[in-house]
mmCIF file of C-alpha atoms in Angstrom:
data_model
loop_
_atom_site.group_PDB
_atom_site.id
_atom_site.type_symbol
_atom_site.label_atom_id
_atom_site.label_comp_id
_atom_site.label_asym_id
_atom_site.label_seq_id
_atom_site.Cartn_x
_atom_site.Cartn_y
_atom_site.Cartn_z
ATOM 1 C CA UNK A 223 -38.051 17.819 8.242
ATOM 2 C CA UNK A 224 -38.820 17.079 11.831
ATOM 3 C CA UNK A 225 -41.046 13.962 10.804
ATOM 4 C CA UNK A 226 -38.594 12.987 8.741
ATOM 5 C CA UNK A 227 -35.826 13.095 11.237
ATOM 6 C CA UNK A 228 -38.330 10.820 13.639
ATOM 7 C CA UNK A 229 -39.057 8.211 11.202
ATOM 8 C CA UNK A 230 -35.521 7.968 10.960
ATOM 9 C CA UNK A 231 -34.742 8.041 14.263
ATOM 10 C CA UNK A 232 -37.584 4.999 14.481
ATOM 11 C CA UNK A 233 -35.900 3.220 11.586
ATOM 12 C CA UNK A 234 -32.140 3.045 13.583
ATOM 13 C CA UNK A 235 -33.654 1.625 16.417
ATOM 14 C CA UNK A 236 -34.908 -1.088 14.717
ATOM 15 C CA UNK A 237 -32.141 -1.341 12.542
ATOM 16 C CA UNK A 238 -29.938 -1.544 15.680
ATOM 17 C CA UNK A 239 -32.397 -4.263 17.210
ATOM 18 C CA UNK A 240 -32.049 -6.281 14.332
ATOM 19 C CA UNK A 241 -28.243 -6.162 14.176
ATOM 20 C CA UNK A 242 -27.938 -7.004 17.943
ATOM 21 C CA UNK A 243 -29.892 -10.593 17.019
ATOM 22 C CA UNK A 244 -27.691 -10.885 14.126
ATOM 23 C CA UNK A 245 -24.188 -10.406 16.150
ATOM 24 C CA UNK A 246 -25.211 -12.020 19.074
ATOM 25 C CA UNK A 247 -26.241 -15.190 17.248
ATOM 26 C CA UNK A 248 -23.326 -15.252 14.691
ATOM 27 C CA UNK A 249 -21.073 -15.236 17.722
ATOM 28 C CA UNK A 250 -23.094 -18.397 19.261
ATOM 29 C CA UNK A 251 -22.473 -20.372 15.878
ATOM 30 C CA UNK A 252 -19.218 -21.387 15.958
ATOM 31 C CA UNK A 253 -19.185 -24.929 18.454
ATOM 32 C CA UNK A 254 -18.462 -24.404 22.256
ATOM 33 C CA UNK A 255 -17.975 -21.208 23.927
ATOM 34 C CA UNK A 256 -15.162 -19.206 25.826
ATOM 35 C CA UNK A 257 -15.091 -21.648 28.202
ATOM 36 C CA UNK A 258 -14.488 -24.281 25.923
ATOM 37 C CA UNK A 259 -10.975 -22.623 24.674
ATOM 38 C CA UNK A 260 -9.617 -21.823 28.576
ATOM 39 C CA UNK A 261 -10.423 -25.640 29.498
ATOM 40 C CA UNK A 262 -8.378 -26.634 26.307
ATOM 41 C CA UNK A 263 -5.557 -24.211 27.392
ATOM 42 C CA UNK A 264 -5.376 -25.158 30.964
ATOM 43 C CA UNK A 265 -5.681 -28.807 29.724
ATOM 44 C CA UNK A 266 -2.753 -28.204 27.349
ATOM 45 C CA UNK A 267 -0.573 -27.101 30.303
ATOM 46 C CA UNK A 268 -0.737 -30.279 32.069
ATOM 47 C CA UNK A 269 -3.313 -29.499 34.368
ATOM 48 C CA UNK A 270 -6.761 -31.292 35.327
ATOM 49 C CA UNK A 271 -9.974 -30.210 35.276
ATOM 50 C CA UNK A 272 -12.690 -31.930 37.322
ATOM 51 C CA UNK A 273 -16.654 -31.366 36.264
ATOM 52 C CA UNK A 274 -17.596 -29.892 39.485
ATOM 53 C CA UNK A 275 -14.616 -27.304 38.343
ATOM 54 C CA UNK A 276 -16.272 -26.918 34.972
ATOM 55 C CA UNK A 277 -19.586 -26.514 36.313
ATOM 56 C CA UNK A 278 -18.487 -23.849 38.616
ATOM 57 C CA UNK A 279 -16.547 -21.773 35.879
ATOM 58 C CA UNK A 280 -19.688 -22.474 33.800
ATOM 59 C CA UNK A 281 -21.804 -20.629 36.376
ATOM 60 C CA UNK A 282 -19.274 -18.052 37.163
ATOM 61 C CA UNK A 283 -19.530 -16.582 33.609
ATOM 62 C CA UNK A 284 -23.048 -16.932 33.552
ATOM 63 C CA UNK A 285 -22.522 -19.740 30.242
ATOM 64 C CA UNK A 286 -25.038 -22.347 31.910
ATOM 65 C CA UNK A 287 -28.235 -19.905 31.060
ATOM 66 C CA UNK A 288 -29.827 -20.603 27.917
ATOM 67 C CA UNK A 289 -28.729 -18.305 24.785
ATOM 68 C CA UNK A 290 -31.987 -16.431 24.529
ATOM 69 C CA UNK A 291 -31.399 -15.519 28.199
ATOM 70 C CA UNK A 292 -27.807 -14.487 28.157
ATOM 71 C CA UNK A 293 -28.874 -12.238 24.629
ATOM 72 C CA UNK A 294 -31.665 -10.658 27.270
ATOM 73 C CA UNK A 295 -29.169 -10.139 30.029
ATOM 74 C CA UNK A 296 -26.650 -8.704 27.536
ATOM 75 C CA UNK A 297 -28.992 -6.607 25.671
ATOM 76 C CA UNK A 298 -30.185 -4.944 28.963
ATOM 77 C CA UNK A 299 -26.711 -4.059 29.692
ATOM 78 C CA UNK A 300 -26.554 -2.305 26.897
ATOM 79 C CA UNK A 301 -29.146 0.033 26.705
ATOM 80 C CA UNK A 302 -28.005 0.810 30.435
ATOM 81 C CA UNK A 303 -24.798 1.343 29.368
ATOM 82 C CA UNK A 304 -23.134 -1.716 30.617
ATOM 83 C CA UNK A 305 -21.419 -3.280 27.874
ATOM 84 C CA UNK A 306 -20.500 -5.922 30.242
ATOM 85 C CA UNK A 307 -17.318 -8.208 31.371
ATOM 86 C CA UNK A 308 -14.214 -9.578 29.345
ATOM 87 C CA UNK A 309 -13.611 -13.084 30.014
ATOM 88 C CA UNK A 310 -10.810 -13.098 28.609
ATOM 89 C CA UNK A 311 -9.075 -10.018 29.555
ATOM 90 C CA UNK A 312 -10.633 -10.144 33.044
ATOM 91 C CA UNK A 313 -11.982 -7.010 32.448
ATOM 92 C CA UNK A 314 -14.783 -4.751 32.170
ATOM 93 C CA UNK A 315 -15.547 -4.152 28.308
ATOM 94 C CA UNK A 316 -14.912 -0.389 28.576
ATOM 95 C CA UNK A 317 -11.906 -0.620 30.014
ATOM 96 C CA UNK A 318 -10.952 -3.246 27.882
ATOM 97 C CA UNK A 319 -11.941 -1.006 24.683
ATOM 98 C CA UNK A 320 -10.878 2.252 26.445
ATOM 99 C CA UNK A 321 -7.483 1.306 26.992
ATOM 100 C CA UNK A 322 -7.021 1.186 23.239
ATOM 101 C CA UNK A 323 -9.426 4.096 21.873
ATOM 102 C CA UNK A 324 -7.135 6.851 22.108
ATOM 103 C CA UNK A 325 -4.649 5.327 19.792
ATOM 104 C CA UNK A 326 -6.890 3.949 17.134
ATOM 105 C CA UNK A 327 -8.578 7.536 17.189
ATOM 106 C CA UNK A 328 -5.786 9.262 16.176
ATOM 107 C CA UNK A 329 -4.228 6.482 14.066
ATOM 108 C CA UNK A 330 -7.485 6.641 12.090
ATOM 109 C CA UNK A 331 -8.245 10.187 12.070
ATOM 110 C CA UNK A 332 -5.010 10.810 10.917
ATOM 111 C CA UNK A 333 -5.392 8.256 7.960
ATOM 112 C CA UNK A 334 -8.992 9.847 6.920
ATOM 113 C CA UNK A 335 -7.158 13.258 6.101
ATOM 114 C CA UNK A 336 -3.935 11.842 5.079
ATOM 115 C CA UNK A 337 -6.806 10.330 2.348
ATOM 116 C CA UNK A 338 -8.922 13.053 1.868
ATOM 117 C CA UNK A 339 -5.868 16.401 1.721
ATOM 118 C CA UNK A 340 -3.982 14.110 -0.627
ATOM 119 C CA UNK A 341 -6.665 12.554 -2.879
ATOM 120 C CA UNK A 342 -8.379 15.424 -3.769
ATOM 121 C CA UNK A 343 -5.958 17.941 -5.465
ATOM 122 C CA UNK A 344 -4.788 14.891 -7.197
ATOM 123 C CA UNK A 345 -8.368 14.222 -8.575
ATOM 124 C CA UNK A 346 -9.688 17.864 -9.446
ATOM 125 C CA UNK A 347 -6.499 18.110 -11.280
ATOM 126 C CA UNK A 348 -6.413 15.033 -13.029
ATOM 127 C CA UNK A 349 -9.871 16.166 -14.151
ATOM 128 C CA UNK A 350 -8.998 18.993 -15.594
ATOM 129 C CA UNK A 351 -5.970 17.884 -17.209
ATOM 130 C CA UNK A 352 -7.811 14.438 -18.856
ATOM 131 C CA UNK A 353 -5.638 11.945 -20.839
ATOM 132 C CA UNK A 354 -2.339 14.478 -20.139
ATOM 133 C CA UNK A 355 0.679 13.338 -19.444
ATOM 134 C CA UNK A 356 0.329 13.871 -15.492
ATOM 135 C CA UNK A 357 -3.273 12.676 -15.755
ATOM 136 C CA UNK A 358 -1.915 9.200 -17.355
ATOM 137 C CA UNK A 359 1.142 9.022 -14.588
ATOM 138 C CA UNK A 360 -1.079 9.923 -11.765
ATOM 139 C CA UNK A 361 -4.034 7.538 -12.723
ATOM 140 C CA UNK A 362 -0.625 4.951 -13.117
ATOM 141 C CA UNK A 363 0.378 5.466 -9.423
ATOM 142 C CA UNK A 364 -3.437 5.257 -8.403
ATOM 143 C CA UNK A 365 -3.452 1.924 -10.311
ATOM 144 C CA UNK A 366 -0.169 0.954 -8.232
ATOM 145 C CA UNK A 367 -1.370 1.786 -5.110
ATOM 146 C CA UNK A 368 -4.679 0.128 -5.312
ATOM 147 C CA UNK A 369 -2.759 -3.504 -6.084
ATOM 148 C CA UNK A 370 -0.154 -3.099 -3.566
ATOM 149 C CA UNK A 371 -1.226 -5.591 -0.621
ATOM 150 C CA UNK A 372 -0.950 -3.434 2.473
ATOM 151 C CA UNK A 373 0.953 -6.062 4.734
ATOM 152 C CA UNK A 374 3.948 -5.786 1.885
ATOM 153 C CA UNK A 375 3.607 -1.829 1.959
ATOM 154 C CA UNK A 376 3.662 -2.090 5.511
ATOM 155 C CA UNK A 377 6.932 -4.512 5.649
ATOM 156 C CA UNK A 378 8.942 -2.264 3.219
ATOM 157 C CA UNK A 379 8.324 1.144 5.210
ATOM 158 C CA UNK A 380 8.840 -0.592 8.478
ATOM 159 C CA UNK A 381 12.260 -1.295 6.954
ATOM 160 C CA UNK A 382 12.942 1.852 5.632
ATOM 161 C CA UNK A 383 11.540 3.811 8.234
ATOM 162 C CA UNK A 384 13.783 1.673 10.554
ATOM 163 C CA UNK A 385 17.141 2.121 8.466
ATOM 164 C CA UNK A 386 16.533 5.694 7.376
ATOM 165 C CA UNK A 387 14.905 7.493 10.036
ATOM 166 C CA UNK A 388 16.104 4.834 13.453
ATOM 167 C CA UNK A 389 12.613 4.408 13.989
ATOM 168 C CA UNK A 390 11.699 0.872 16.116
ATOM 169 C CA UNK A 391 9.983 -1.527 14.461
ATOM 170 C CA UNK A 392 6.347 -2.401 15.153
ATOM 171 C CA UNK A 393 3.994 -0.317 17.382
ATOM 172 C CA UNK A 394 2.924 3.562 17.768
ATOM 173 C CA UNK A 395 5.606 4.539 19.824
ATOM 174 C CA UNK A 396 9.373 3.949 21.341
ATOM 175 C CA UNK A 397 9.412 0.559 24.270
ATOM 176 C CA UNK A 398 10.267 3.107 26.697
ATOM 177 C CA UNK A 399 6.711 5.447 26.258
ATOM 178 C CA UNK A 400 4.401 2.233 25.935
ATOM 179 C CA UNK A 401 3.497 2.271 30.061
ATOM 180 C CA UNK A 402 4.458 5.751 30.400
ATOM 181 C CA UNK A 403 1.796 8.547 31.290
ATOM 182 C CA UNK A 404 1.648 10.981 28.713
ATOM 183 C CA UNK A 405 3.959 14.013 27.596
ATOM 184 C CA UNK A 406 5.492 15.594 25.090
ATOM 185 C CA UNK A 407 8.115 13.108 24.691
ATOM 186 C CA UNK A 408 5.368 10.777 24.539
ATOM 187 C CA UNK A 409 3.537 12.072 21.799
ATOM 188 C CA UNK A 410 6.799 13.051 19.602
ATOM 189 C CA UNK A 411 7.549 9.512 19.760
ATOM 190 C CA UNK A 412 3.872 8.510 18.468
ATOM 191 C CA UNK A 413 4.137 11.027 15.841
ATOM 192 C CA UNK A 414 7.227 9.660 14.565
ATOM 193 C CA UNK A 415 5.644 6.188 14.564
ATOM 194 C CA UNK A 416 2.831 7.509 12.953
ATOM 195 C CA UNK A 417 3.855 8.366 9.633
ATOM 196 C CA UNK A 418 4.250 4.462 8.690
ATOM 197 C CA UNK A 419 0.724 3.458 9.415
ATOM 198 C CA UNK A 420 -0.956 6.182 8.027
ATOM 199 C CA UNK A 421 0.703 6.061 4.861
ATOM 200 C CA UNK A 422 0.287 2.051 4.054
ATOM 201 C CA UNK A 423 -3.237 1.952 5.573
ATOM 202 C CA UNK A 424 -4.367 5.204 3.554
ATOM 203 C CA UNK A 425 -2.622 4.199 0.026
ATOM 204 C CA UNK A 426 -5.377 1.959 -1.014
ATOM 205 C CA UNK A 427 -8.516 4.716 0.151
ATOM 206 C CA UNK A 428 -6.447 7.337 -1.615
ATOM 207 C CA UNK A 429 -6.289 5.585 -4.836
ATOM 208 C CA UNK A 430 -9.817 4.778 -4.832
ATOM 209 C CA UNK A 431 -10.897 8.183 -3.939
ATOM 210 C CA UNK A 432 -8.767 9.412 -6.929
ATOM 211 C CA UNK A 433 -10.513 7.534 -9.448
ATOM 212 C CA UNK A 434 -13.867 7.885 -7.823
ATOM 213 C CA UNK A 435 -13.877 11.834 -8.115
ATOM 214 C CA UNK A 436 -12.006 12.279 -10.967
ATOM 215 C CA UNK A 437 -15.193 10.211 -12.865
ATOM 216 C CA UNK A 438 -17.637 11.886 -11.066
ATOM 217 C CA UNK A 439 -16.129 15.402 -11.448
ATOM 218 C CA UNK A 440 -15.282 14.530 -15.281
ATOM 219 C CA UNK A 441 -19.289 13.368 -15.714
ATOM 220 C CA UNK A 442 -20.594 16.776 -13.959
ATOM 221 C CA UNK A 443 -17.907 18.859 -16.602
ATOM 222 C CA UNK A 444 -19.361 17.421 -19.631
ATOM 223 C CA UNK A 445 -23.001 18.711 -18.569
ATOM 224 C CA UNK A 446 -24.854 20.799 -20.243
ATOM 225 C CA UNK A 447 -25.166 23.566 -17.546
ATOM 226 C CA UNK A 448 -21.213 23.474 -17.517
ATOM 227 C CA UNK A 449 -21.456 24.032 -21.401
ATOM 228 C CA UNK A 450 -23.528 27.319 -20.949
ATOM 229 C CA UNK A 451 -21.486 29.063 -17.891
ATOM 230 C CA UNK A 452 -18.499 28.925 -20.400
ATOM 231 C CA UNK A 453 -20.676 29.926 -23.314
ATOM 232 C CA UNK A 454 -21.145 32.984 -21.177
ATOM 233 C CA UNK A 455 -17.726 33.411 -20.123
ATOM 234 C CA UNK A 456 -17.469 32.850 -16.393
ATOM 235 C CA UNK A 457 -13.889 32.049 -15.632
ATOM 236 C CA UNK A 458 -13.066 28.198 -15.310
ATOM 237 C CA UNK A 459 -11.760 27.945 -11.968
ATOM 238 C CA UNK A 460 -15.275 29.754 -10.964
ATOM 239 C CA UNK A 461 -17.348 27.319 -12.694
ATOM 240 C CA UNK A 462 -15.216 24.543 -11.310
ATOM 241 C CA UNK A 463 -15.946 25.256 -7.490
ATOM 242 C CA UNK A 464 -19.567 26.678 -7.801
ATOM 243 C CA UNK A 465 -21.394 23.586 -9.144
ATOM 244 C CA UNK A 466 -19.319 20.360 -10.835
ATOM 245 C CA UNK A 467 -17.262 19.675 -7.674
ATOM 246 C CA UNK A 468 -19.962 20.253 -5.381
ATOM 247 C CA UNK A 469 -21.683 17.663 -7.414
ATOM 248 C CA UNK A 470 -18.918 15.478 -7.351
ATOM 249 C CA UNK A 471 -18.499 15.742 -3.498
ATOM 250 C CA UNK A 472 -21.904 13.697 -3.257
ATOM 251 C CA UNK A 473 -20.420 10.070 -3.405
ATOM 252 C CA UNK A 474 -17.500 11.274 -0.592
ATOM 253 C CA UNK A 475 -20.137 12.512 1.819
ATOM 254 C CA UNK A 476 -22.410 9.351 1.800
ATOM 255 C CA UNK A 477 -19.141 7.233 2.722
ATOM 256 C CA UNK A 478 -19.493 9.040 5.836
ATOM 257 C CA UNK A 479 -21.234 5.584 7.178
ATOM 258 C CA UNK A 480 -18.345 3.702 6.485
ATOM 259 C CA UNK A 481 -15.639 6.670 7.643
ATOM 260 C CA UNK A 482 -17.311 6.677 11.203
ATOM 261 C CA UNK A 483 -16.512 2.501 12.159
ATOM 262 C CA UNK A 484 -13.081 2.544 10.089
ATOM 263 C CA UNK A 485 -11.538 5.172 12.173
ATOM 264 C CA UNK A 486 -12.231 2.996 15.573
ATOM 265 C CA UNK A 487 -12.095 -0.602 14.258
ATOM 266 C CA UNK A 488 -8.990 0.215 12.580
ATOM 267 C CA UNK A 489 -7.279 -1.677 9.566
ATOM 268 C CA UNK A 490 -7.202 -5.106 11.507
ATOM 269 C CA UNK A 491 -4.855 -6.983 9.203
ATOM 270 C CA UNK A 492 -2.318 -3.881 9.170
ATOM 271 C CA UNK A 493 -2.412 -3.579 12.809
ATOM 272 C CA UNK A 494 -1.695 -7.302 13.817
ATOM 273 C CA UNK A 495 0.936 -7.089 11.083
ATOM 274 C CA UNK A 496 3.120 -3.685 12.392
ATOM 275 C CA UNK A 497 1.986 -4.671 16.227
ATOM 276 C CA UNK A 498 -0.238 -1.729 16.411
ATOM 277 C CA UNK A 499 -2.063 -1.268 19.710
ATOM 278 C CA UNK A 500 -5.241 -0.643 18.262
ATOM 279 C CA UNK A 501 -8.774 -2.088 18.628
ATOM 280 C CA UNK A 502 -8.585 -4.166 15.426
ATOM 281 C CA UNK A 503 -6.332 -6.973 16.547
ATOM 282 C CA UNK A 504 -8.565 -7.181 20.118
ATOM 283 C CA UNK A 505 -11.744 -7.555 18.258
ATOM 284 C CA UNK A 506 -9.869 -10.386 15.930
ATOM 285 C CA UNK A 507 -8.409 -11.858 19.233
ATOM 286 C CA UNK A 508 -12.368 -11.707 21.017
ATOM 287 C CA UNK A 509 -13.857 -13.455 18.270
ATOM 288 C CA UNK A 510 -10.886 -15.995 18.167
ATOM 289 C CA UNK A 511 -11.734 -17.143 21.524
ATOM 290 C CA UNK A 512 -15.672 -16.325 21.184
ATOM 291 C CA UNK A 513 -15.195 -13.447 24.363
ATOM 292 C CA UNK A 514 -19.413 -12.587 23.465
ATOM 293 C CA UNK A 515 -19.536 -9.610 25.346
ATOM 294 C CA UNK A 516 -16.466 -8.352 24.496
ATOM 295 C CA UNK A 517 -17.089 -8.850 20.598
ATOM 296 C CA UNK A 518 -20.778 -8.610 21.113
ATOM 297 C CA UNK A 519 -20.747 -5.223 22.110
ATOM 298 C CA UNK A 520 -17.671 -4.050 20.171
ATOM 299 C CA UNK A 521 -19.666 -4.504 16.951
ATOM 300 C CA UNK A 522 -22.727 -3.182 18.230
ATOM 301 C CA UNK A 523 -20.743 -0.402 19.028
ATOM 302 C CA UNK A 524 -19.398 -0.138 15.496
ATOM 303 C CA UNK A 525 -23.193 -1.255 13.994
ATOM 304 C CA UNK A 526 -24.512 2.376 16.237
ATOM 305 C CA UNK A 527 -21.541 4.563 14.279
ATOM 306 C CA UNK A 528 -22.843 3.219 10.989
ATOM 307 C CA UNK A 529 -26.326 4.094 11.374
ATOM 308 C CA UNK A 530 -25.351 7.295 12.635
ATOM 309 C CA UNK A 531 -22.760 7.938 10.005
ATOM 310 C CA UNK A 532 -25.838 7.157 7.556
ATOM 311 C CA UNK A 533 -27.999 9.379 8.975
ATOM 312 C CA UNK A 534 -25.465 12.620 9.372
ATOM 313 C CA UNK A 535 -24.236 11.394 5.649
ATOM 314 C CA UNK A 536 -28.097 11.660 4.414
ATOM 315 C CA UNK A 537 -28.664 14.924 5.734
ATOM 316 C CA UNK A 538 -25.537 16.654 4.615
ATOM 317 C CA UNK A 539 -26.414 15.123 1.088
ATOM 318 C CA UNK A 540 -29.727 17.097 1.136
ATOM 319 C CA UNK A 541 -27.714 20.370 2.455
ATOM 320 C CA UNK A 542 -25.380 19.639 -0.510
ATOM 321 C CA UNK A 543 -27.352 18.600 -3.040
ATOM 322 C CA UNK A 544 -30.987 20.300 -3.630
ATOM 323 C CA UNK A 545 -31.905 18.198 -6.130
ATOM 324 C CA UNK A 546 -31.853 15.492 -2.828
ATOM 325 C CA UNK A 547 -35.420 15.489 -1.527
ATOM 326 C CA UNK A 548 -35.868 13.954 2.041
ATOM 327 C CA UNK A 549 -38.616 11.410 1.263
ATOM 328 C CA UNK A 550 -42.043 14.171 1.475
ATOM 329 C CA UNK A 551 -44.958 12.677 -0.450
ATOM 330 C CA UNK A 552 -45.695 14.228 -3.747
ATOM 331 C CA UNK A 553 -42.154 16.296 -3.897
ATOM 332 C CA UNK A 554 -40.874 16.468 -7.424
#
């Protein structure tokens, strides 16, 4: 176990090594550079721009080094803990990012049980209950929700939500609370907000997770093992929790990779769409204007939960699932 856990250990930092290239060069692609956008906006107010102006601001952010040198000085930061300096918001990176974490934390959070406490009754009893009447409606809804665009599910419940309920359109919380230090006046008005955002970005992930586990747990009832506890007369609901869902449950806990960056990216398109103040629309906004160390760092940060989320996900599968063997030569 222990030299397992090192040669994964080995294998993330490498993995993470790699990605770092990866991002920092995709960023470099597109032509020019942050620069290149705030001389085109300053030009585009009227004003002028002399070279020895351009050279200095070209110096200032540290742009007239070559690439492989900025990736080195960027890179360093990193593993000191220095994610480095927002051109565009002025800023240090974690304040940028930390300004904005809270929110997407519980915006996302929120959405992964919202997923998870409705999508599973819904698939252990559509299971159970195959090609019934509920089974056909519910599947029928899961069907519905999966080819709703979000942005138009979003639109409609910002309406109602605003007609209904009085609720103000756009954001996590009332104008008044946005600078406001927090209370419980505060966080009533975020809850209240919440609802909206949860329900339109976790629609789609519900749905899915329906079908996924009501195949998987339907596959793991028709197995022979299942066959025999009945032929021996355990009770149903006993034979349902001991094994077949625990089987089922394998798929759920190896999207733990994926859970871990969803819940602080955030659902970009939904956010720019209901004004959320979340870090989706700031990494869209960094890459926009090519901010490197901004978006540089933001997706390392996002590349680090993924490998992580991979490597709690593989572990827990092994916990799970015995017939899971962690990679020991000659194990059968």
């Amino acid at each position: 176990m222990i030299r397992y856990l090192m040669q994964r250990i080995v294998t993330m930092a490498m993995t993470l090594a790699a990605v770092s290239v990866l991002v920092f060069a995709i960023i470099q692609l597109p032509p020019g550079d942050y620069l290149t956008s705030y001389i085109a906006e300053i030009q585009a107010q009227g004003e002028q721009v002399t070279a020895d102006k351009i050279q200095f601001l070209r110096e200032e952010y540290g742009l007239d080094k070559p690439v492989w040198e900025q990736y080195l000085v960027w890179v360093t930061g990193l593993v000191q803990g220095d994610l480095g300096y927002s051109f565009e918001y002025n800023q240090p990176v974690a304040d940028v990012v930390g300004e904005r974490m809270p929110l997407t934390l519980i915006l996302n959070a929120a959405t992964v049980i919202f997923i998870y406490l409705v999508s599973f009754p819904i698939g252990i009893y559509s299971a159970t209950h195959q090609y019934s009447w509920s089974d056909h409606g519910l599947s029928f809804l899961g069907f519905l929700g999966l080819a709703t665009p979000n942005f138009l599910l979003a639109l409609i419940l910002l309406y109602l939500a605003n007609v209904w309920f009085g609720t103000s359109v756009g954001g996590l919380m009332a104008p008044e609370y946005i600078d406001a230090p927090w209370s419980l006046a505060k966080l009533g008005s975020v809850l209240a907000h919440l609802w909206v955002p949860v329900v339109v970005i976790g629609t789609a992930g519900t749905a899915g997770m329906i079908r996924r586990l009501r195949a998987n747990l339907l596959d793991e009832l028709n197995r022979q093992y299942v066959v025999t506890a009945r032929a021996k007369g355990l009770p149903e609901r006993r034979i349902l929790f001991k094994y077949p869902l625990r089987m089922a449950l394998n798929p759920f806990i190896a999207d733990l990779g994926s859970i871990l960056p969803q819940i602080v990216s955030g659902s970009v398109i939904i956010s720019a769409v209901m004004s959320l103040p979340t870090t989706g629309p700031m990494l869209l906004s960094s890459l926009r204007s090519q901010d490197m160390y901004l978006a540089g760092s933001f997706l390392m940060f996002l590349a680090m939960l993924t490998v992580v989320g991979m490597f709690v996900s593989d572990i827990l599968l092994a916990v799970l699932d015995p017939r899971i063997r962690l990679g020991v030569k000659g194990a059968r």
